[in-house]
XYZ file of N, CA and C in Angstrom:
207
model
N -14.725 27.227 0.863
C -14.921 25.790 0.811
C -14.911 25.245 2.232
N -15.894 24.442 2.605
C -15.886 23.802 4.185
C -15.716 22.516 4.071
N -14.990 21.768 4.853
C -14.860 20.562 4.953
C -15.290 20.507 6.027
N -15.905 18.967 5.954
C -16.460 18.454 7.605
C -16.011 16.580 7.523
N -16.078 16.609 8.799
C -15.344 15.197 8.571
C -13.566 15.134 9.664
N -13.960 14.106 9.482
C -12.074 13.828 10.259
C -10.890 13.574 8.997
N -9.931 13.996 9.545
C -8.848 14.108 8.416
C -7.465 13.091 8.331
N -7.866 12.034 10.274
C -7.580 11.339 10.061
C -7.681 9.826 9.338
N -8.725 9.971 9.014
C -9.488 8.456 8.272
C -8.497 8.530 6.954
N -8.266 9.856 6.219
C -7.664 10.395 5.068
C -6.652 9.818 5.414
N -5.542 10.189 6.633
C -4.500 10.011 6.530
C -4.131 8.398 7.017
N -4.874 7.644 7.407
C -5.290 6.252 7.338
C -5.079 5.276 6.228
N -6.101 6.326 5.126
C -6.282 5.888 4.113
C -4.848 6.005 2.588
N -4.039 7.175 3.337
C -2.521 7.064 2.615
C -1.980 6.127 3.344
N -1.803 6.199 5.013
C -0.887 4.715 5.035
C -0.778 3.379 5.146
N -2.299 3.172 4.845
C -2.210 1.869 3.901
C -2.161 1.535 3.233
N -1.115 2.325 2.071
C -0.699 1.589 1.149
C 0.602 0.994 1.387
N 1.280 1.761 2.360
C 2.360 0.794 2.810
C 2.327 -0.443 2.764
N 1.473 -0.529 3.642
C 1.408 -2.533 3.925
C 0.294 -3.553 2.894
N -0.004 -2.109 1.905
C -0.557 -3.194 1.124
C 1.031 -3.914 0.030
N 1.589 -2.894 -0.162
C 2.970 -2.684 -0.802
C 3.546 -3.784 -0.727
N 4.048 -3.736 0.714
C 4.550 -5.035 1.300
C 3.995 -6.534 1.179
N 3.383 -6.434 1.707
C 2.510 -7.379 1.039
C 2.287 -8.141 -0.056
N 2.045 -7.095 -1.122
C 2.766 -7.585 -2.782
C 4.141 -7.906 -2.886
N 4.684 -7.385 -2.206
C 6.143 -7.503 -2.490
C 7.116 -9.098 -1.224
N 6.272 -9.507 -0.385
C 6.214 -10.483 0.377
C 5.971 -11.851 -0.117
N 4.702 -11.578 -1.203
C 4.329 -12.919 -1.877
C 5.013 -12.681 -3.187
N 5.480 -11.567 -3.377
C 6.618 -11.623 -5.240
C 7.463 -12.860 -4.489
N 7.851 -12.156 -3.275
C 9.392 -12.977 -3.071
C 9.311 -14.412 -2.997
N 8.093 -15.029 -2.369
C 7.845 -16.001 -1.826
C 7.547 -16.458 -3.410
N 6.969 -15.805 -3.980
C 6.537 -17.094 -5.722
C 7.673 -17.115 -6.250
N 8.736 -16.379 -6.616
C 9.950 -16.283 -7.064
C 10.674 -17.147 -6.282
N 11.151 -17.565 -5.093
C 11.456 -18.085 -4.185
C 11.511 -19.899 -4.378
N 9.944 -19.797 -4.414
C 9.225 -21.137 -4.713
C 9.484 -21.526 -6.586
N 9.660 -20.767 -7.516
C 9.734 -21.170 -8.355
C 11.395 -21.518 -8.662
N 11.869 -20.709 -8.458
C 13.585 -21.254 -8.736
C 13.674 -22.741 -7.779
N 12.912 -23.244 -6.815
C 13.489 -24.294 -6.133
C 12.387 -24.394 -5.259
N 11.404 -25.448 -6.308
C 10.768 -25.783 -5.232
C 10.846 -26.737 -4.147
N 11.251 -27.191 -4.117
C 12.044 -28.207 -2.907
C 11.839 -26.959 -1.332
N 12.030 -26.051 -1.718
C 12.538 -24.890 -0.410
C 11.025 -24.464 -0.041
N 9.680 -24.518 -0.361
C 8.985 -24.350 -0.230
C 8.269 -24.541 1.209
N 8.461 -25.426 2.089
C 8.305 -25.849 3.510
C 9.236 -24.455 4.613
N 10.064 -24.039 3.233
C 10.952 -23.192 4.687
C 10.254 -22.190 4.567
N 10.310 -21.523 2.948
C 9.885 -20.500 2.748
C 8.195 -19.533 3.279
N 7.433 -20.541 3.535
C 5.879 -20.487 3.504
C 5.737 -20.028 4.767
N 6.208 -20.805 6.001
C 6.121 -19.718 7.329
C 6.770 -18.526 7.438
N 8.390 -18.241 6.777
C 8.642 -17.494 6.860
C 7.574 -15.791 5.843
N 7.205 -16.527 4.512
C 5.980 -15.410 4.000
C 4.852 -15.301 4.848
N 3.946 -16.389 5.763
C 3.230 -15.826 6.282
C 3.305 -15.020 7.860
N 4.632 -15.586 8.181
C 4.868 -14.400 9.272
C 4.714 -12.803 9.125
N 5.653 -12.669 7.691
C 5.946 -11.266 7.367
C 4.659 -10.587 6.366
N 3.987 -11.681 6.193
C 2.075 -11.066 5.824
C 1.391 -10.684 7.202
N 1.568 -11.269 8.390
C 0.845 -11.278 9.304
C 1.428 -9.851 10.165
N 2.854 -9.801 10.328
C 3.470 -8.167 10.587
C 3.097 -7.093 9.710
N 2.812 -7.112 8.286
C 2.460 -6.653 7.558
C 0.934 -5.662 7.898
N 0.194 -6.728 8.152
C -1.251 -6.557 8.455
C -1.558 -6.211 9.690
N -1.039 -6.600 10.782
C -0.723 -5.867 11.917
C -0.367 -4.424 11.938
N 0.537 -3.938 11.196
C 0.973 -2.655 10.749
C -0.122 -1.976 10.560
N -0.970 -2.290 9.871
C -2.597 -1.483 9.178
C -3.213 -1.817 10.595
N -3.532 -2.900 11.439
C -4.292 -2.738 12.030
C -4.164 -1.382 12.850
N -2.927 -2.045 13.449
C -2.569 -0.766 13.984
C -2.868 0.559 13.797
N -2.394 0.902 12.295
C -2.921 2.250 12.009
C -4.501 2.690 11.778
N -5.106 1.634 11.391
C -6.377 1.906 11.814
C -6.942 2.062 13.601
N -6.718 1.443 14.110
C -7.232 1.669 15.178
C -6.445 3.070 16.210
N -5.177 3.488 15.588
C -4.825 5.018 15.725
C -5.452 6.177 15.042
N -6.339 5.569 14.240
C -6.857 6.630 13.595
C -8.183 7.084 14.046
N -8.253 5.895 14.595
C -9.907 6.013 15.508
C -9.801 6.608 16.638
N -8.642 6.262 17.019
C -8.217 6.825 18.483
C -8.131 8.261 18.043
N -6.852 8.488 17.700
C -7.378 9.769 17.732
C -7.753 10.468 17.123
């Protein structure tokens, strides 16, 4: 059997599911968050899109290591 191809795109392609993970699990917190009290909603909303934006950074990252090398 021959493979051709890079094997990092593959391994790219496992670790982004990490930060897709997160991600789901960033906006659970934030709707749960927002629903027990919405009043808290002004605090809560920068603090979810910070930790979406580290999140996604994370992937960028690993994409553009994967290109690299």
């Amino acid at each position: 059997m021959n493979m051709t191809g890079s094997l990092n795109v593959i391994g790219y392609g496992i670790a982004a599911i990490g930060p897709a993970i997160a991600t789901g699990m960033i906006f659970a917190a934030y709707i749960s968050g927002v629903a027990r009290q919405p009043e808290s909603r002004s605090v809560l909303q920068p603090i979810a899109f910070l930790g979406f934006a580290m999140a996604e950074a994370l992937a960028l990252f690993g994409l553009v290591l994967a290109f690299v090398l």
